[in-house]
Coordinates of N, CA and C in Angstrom, one line a residue:
M1 N -58.8 -12.7 -149.0 CA -59.6 -11.9 -149.9 C -58.8 -10.7 -150.3
A2 N -58.8 -10.4 -151.6 CA -58.1 -9.2 -152.1 C -58.7 -7.9 -151.7
V3 N -57.9 -6.9 -151.6 CA -58.5 -5.6 -151.1 C -59.6 -5.1 -151.9
S4 N -59.5 -5.1 -153.2 CA -60.7 -4.6 -154.1 C -61.9 -5.4 -153.8
T5 N -61.8 -6.7 -153.5 CA -63.0 -7.5 -153.2 C -63.5 -7.1 -151.8
L6 N -62.5 -6.9 -150.9 CA -62.9 -6.5 -149.5 C -63.6 -5.2 -149.4
D7 N -63.2 -4.2 -150.3 CA -63.9 -2.9 -150.3 C -65.4 -3.1 -150.5
G8 N -65.8 -3.8 -151.5 CA -67.2 -4.0 -151.7 C -67.9 -4.8 -150.6
T9 N -67.2 -5.8 -150.1 CA -67.7 -6.6 -149.1 C -67.9 -5.8 -147.8
I10 N -66.9 -5.0 -147.4 CA -67.1 -4.2 -146.2 C -68.2 -3.2 -146.4
M11 N -68.3 -2.6 -147.6 CA -69.4 -1.7 -147.9 C -70.8 -2.3 -147.7
E12 N -71.0 -3.5 -148.3 CA -72.2 -4.2 -148.2 C -72.5 -4.5 -146.7
L13 N -71.5 -5.0 -146.0 CA -71.7 -5.4 -144.6 C -72.1 -4.2 -143.7
A14 N -71.4 -3.1 -144.0 CA -71.6 -1.8 -143.2 C -73.0 -1.3 -143.4
L15 N -73.5 -1.4 -144.7 CA -74.8 -0.9 -145.0 C -75.9 -1.7 -144.3
R16 N -75.6 -2.9 -143.8 CA -76.6 -3.8 -143.1 C -76.3 -3.8 -141.6
T17 N -75.4 -2.9 -141.1 CA -75.1 -2.9 -139.7 C -75.7 -1.8 -139.0
D18 N -76.0 -2.0 -137.7 CA -76.7 -0.9 -136.9 C -75.7 0.2 -136.7
H19 N -76.3 1.3 -136.4 CA -75.5 2.6 -136.3 C -74.5 2.6 -135.2
R20 N -74.8 2.1 -134.0 CA -73.8 2.1 -132.9 C -72.7 1.1 -133.1
T21 N -73.0 0.0 -133.7 CA -71.9 -0.9 -134.0 C -70.9 -0.3 -135.1
L22 N -71.5 0.4 -136.1 CA -70.6 1.1 -137.0 C -69.8 2.2 -136.4
A23 N -70.4 2.9 -135.4 CA -69.6 3.9 -134.7 C -68.5 3.3 -133.9
L24 N -68.7 2.2 -133.2 CA -67.6 1.5 -132.5 C -66.5 1.1 -133.5
W25 N -66.9 0.5 -134.6 CA -66.0 0.1 -135.6 C -65.2 1.2 -136.1
A26 N -65.9 2.3 -136.5 CA -65.2 3.5 -137.0 C -64.2 4.0 -135.9
A27 N -64.6 4.1 -134.7 CA -63.7 4.5 -133.6 C -62.4 3.6 -133.5
D28 N -62.7 2.3 -133.6 CA -61.6 1.4 -133.5 C -60.6 1.5 -134.7
C29 N -61.2 1.6 -135.9 CA -60.3 1.8 -137.1 C -59.5 3.1 -137.0
A30 N -60.1 4.2 -136.6 CA -59.4 5.4 -136.5 C -58.4 5.4 -135.4
E31 N -58.7 4.7 -134.3 CA -57.7 4.6 -133.2 C -56.5 3.8 -133.5
R32 N -56.6 2.8 -134.4 CA -55.5 2.1 -134.8 C -54.5 2.9 -135.7
A33 N -55.1 3.9 -136.4 CA -54.2 4.8 -137.2 C -53.7 6.0 -136.5
L34 N -54.3 6.3 -135.3 CA -54.0 7.5 -134.6 C -52.5 7.7 -134.3
P35 N -51.7 6.6 -134.0 CA -50.3 6.8 -133.7 C -49.5 7.5 -134.8
Y36 N -50.0 7.3 -136.1 CA -49.3 7.9 -137.2 C -49.4 9.5 -137.0
F37 N -50.5 9.9 -136.6 CA -50.7 11.4 -136.3 C -50.0 11.8 -135.1
E38 N -50.1 11.1 -134.0 CA -49.5 11.5 -132.7 C -48.0 11.5 -132.7
R39 N -47.4 10.7 -133.5 CA -45.9 10.7 -133.7 C -45.5 12.0 -134.2
V40 N -46.2 12.6 -135.1 CA -45.9 13.8 -135.8 C -46.3 15.0 -135.0
R41 N -47.5 14.9 -134.4 CA -48.1 16.0 -133.6 C -48.5 15.6 -132.2
P42 N -47.6 15.2 -131.4 CA -47.9 14.7 -130.1 C -48.7 15.7 -129.1
E43 N -48.6 16.9 -129.4 CA -49.2 17.9 -128.6 C -50.7 18.2 -129.0
D44 N -51.1 17.7 -130.2 CA -52.4 18.0 -130.8 C -53.3 16.8 -130.5
D45 N -54.3 17.0 -129.6 CA -55.2 16.0 -129.2 C -56.6 16.0 -129.9
R46 N -56.7 16.8 -130.9 CA -58.0 17.0 -131.6 C -58.5 15.7 -132.1
P47 N -57.7 14.9 -132.9 CA -58.2 13.6 -133.4 C -58.6 12.6 -132.2
R48 N -57.8 12.6 -131.2 CA -58.0 11.7 -130.1 C -59.3 12.1 -129.4
Q49 N -59.5 13.4 -129.3 CA -60.8 13.9 -128.6 C -62.0 13.6 -129.5
A50 N -61.9 13.6 -130.8 CA -63.0 13.2 -131.6 C -63.4 11.7 -131.4
I51 N -62.4 10.9 -131.4 CA -62.6 9.5 -131.1 C -63.3 9.3 -129.7
A52 N -62.8 10.0 -128.8 CA -63.3 9.9 -127.4 C -64.8 10.3 -127.4
A53 N -65.1 11.4 -128.1 CA -66.4 12.0 -128.1 C -67.4 11.0 -128.8
L54 N -66.9 10.3 -129.8 CA -67.7 9.3 -130.5 C -68.0 8.1 -129.5
R55 N -67.0 7.7 -128.8 CA -67.2 6.6 -127.8 C -68.2 7.0 -126.8
T56 N -68.2 8.3 -126.4 CA -69.1 8.8 -125.4 C -70.5 8.7 -126.0
W57 N -70.7 9.1 -127.2 CA -72.0 9.0 -127.9 C -72.5 7.6 -127.9
V58 N -71.6 6.7 -128.3 CA -72.0 5.2 -128.3 C -72.5 4.8 -126.9
A59 N -71.8 5.2 -125.9 CA -72.1 4.8 -124.5 C -73.4 5.4 -124.0
T60 N -73.6 6.7 -124.3 CA -74.7 7.4 -123.7 C -75.9 7.7 -124.6
G61 N -75.7 7.7 -125.9 CA -76.7 8.0 -126.8 C -77.0 9.5 -126.9
V62 N -76.3 10.3 -126.1 CA -76.6 11.8 -126.1 C -76.0 12.4 -127.3
F63 N -76.8 13.0 -128.1 CA -76.4 13.6 -129.4 C -76.7 15.1 -129.4
R64 N -75.6 15.8 -129.5 CA -75.7 17.3 -129.7 C -75.0 17.6 -131.0
M65 N -75.7 18.1 -132.0 CA -75.1 18.3 -133.3 C -73.9 19.2 -133.2
A66 N -74.0 20.3 -132.4 CA -72.9 21.2 -132.3 C -71.6 20.5 -131.8
D67 N -71.8 19.6 -130.9 CA -70.7 18.9 -130.3 C -70.1 17.9 -131.4
V68 N -70.9 17.2 -132.0 CA -70.5 16.2 -133.0 C -69.8 17.0 -134.1
R69 N -70.4 18.0 -134.7 CA -69.8 18.8 -135.7 C -68.5 19.4 -135.3
G70 N -68.5 20.0 -134.1 CA -67.2 20.6 -133.6 C -66.1 19.6 -133.5
A71 N -66.3 18.5 -132.9 CA -65.2 17.5 -132.8 C -64.8 16.9 -134.1
A72 N -65.7 16.7 -135.0 CA -65.3 16.2 -136.3 C -64.5 17.2 -137.1
L73 N -65.0 18.5 -137.1 CA -64.3 19.5 -137.8 C -62.9 19.8 -137.2
A74 N -62.8 19.7 -135.9 CA -61.5 19.9 -135.2 C -60.5 18.9 -135.7
A75 N -60.9 17.6 -135.8 CA -60.0 16.6 -136.3 C -59.6 16.8 -137.7
H76 N -60.5 17.3 -138.5 CA -60.2 17.6 -139.9 C -59.3 18.8 -140.0
A77 N -59.4 19.8 -139.1 CA -58.5 20.9 -139.0 C -57.1 20.4 -138.7
A78 N -57.0 19.5 -137.8 CA -55.7 18.9 -137.4 C -55.1 18.3 -138.6
A79 N -55.9 17.6 -139.4 CA -55.4 17.0 -140.6 C -54.8 18.0 -141.6
R80 N -55.5 19.1 -141.7 CA -55.1 20.2 -142.6 C -53.8 20.8 -142.1
D81 N -53.5 20.7 -140.8 CA -52.3 21.3 -140.3 C -51.1 20.4 -140.5
V82 N -51.3 19.2 -141.0 CA -50.2 18.3 -141.2 C -50.0 18.1 -142.7
V83 N -49.3 19.0 -143.3 CA -49.1 19.0 -144.7 C -47.9 18.1 -145.1
E84 N -47.0 17.8 -144.2 CA -45.8 17.1 -144.5 C -45.8 15.6 -144.4
N85 N -47.0 15.1 -143.9 CA -47.0 13.6 -143.7 C -48.4 13.1 -144.0
D86 N -48.4 12.3 -145.1 CA -49.7 11.8 -145.6 C -50.3 10.8 -144.6
A87 N -49.5 10.0 -144.0 CA -50.1 9.0 -143.0 C -50.7 9.7 -141.9
A88 N -50.1 10.8 -141.3 CA -50.6 11.5 -140.2 C -51.9 12.2 -140.6
R89 N -51.9 12.8 -141.8 CA -53.1 13.5 -142.3 C -54.2 12.6 -142.4
S90 N -54.0 11.4 -143.0 CA -55.1 10.5 -143.2 C -55.6 9.9 -141.8
A91 N -54.7 9.8 -140.9 CA -55.1 9.3 -139.5 C -56.0 10.3 -138.9
A92 N -55.7 11.6 -139.0 CA -56.6 12.6 -138.4 C -57.9 12.7 -139.1
R93 N -57.9 12.5 -140.4 CA -59.1 12.5 -141.2 C -60.0 11.3 -140.8
A94 N -59.3 10.2 -140.5 CA -60.1 9.0 -140.0 C -60.8 9.3 -138.8
A95 N -60.2 10.0 -137.9 CA -60.8 10.4 -136.6 C -62.0 11.3 -136.9
G96 N -61.9 12.3 -137.8 CA -62.9 13.2 -138.1 C -64.1 12.5 -138.7
Q97 N -63.9 11.6 -139.6 CA -65.0 10.8 -140.2 C -65.6 9.9 -139.2
A98 N -64.8 9.3 -138.3 CA -65.3 8.4 -137.3 C -66.3 9.2 -136.4
M99 N -66.0 10.4 -136.0 CA -66.9 11.2 -135.2 C -68.1 11.5 -135.9
A100 N -68.0 11.8 -137.2 CA -69.2 12.2 -138.0 C -70.2 11.0 -138.1
T101 N -69.7 9.8 -137.8 CA -70.6 8.6 -137.8 C -71.7 8.8 -136.9
A102 N -71.5 9.5 -135.8 CA -72.6 9.7 -134.9 C -73.8 10.4 -135.6
H103 N -73.5 11.2 -136.6 CA -74.6 11.9 -137.3 C -75.1 11.1 -138.5
V104 N -74.1 10.6 -139.3 CA -74.5 9.8 -140.5 C -73.7 8.5 -140.5
R105 N -74.4 7.4 -140.3 CA -73.7 6.1 -140.1 C -72.7 5.8 -141.2
T106 N -72.9 6.2 -142.5 CA -72.0 5.8 -143.5 C -70.6 6.5 -143.5
H107 N -70.5 7.5 -142.6 CA -69.2 8.1 -142.4 C -68.2 7.0 -141.8
S108 N -68.7 6.0 -141.3 CA -67.9 4.9 -140.7 C -67.0 4.3 -141.8
I109 N -67.6 4.2 -143.0 CA -66.9 3.6 -144.2 C -65.7 4.5 -144.5
A110 N -65.9 5.8 -144.6 CA -64.9 6.8 -144.8 C -63.8 6.7 -143.8
A111 N -64.2 6.6 -142.5 CA -63.2 6.5 -141.4 C -62.3 5.3 -141.6
A112 N -62.9 4.1 -142.0 CA -62.1 3.0 -142.3 C -61.1 3.1 -143.5
I113 N -61.6 3.8 -144.5 CA -60.8 4.0 -145.7 C -59.6 4.9 -145.4
Y114 N -59.9 6.0 -144.6 CA -58.8 6.9 -144.3 C -57.8 6.2 -143.3
A115 N -58.3 5.4 -142.4 CA -57.4 4.6 -141.5 C -56.5 3.7 -142.4
A116 N -57.1 3.0 -143.3 CA -56.3 2.1 -144.2 C -55.3 2.9 -145.0
T117 N -55.7 4.0 -145.5 CA -54.8 4.9 -146.2 C -53.6 5.3 -145.4
A118 N -53.9 5.7 -144.2 CA -52.8 6.0 -143.2 C -51.8 4.9 -143.1
V119 N -52.3 3.7 -142.9 CA -51.5 2.5 -142.8 C -50.7 2.3 -144.1
R120 N -51.3 2.4 -145.2 CA -50.7 2.3 -146.5 C -49.5 3.3 -146.6
D121 N -49.8 4.5 -146.3 CA -48.9 5.6 -146.5 C -47.7 5.5 -145.5
A122 N -47.9 4.9 -144.4 CA -46.9 4.7 -143.4 C -46.0 3.5 -143.7
N123 N -46.3 2.8 -144.7 CA -45.5 1.6 -145.1 C -45.1 1.6 -146.5
P124 N -44.3 2.6 -146.9 CA -44.0 2.7 -148.4 C -43.2 1.5 -148.9
E125 N -42.6 0.7 -148.1 CA -41.8 -0.5 -148.6 C -42.7 -1.6 -149.1
D126 N -44.0 -1.6 -148.7 CA -44.9 -2.6 -149.2 C -46.4 -2.1 -149.0
T127 N -46.7 -1.1 -149.8 CA -48.1 -0.5 -149.6 C -49.2 -1.5 -149.8
V128 N -49.1 -2.4 -150.8 CA -50.2 -3.3 -151.1 C -50.4 -4.3 -149.9
A129 N -49.4 -4.8 -149.4 CA -49.5 -5.8 -148.3 C -50.0 -5.0 -147.0
A130 N -49.5 -3.9 -146.7 CA -50.0 -3.1 -145.6 C -51.5 -2.8 -145.7
L131 N -51.9 -2.3 -146.9 CA -53.3 -2.0 -147.1 C -54.2 -3.2 -147.0
E132 N -53.8 -4.3 -147.6 CA -54.5 -5.6 -147.5 C -54.7 -6.1 -146.1
Q133 N -53.6 -6.0 -145.3 CA -53.6 -6.5 -144.0 C -54.6 -5.7 -143.1
E134 N -54.6 -4.3 -143.3 CA -55.5 -3.4 -142.6 C -56.9 -3.7 -143.0
R135 N -57.2 -3.7 -144.2 CA -58.6 -4.0 -144.7 C -59.1 -5.3 -144.2
N136 N -58.2 -6.4 -144.2 CA -58.6 -7.6 -143.6 C -59.0 -7.5 -142.1
W137 N -58.1 -6.8 -141.4 CA -58.4 -6.6 -140.0 C -59.7 -5.8 -139.8
Q138 N -60.0 -4.8 -140.6 CA -61.2 -4.0 -140.5 C -62.4 -4.9 -140.7
Y139 N -62.4 -5.8 -141.7 CA -63.5 -6.6 -142.1 C -63.7 -7.6 -140.9
Q140 N -62.7 -8.3 -140.5 CA -62.8 -9.3 -139.4 C -63.3 -8.6 -138.1
H141 N -62.8 -7.4 -137.9 CA -63.2 -6.7 -136.7 C -64.7 -6.3 -136.7
L142 N -65.2 -5.8 -137.9 CA -66.6 -5.5 -138.0 C -67.4 -6.8 -137.9
L143 N -67.0 -7.9 -138.4 CA -67.8 -9.1 -138.2 C -67.9 -9.5 -136.7
G144 N -66.8 -9.3 -136.0 CA -66.8 -9.6 -134.6 C -67.7 -8.6 -133.8
L145 N -67.7 -7.4 -134.1 CA -68.6 -6.4 -133.5 C -70.0 -6.7 -133.7
I146 N -70.3 -7.1 -135.0 CA -71.7 -7.4 -135.3 C -72.2 -8.7 -134.5
E147 N -71.3 -9.6 -134.4 CA -71.6 -10.9 -133.6 C -71.9 -10.5 -132.2
R148 N -71.0 -9.7 -131.6 CA -71.1 -9.3 -130.2 C -72.4 -8.6 -130.0
A149 N -72.8 -7.7 -130.9 CA -74.1 -7.0 -130.8 C -75.3 -7.9 -130.9
R150 N -75.1 -8.9 -131.8 CA -76.2 -9.9 -132.0 C -76.4 -10.7 -130.7
V151 N -75.3 -11.2 -130.2 CA -75.4 -12.0 -129.0 C -75.9 -11.1 -127.8
G152 N -75.5 -9.9 -127.7 CA -75.9 -9.0 -126.6 C -77.4 -8.7 -126.6
R153 N -78.0 -8.8 -127.8 CA -79.4 -8.6 -127.9 C -80.2 -9.9 -127.7
G154 N -79.5 -11.0 -127.8 CA -80.2 -12.3 -127.7 C -80.4 -12.7 -126.3

């Protein structure tokens, strides 16, 4: 499936998916892109902490808006600190958007898009193929998470 077709398909699927499944998906997408940030800023753990905080929310259901907002904004601040590397900046933004999924489920879509953008920007020799491969993985992974959630409820 072409990327442009996948964008709409992923959006439609995400809009029909439960909140926690979307949060797991967003965390997984952001975590795949995280090495692009950590190679440039290995001492900065703000994006990784945002992903960890999201995973904690998924596991516990405990929601404190100040914590969610703080972790998401910290990851975005890390992104602003990386002006010299587009892939690293997008990876940190993916983590911030992933964390924001705890508050608003559709932030998961932005997390996936930022993660795919990080992959694209990290592969200048073939941006189209890199982007398509990542979006395909994201789509297949979301389908798998939805199926696991369905089976887990059954």
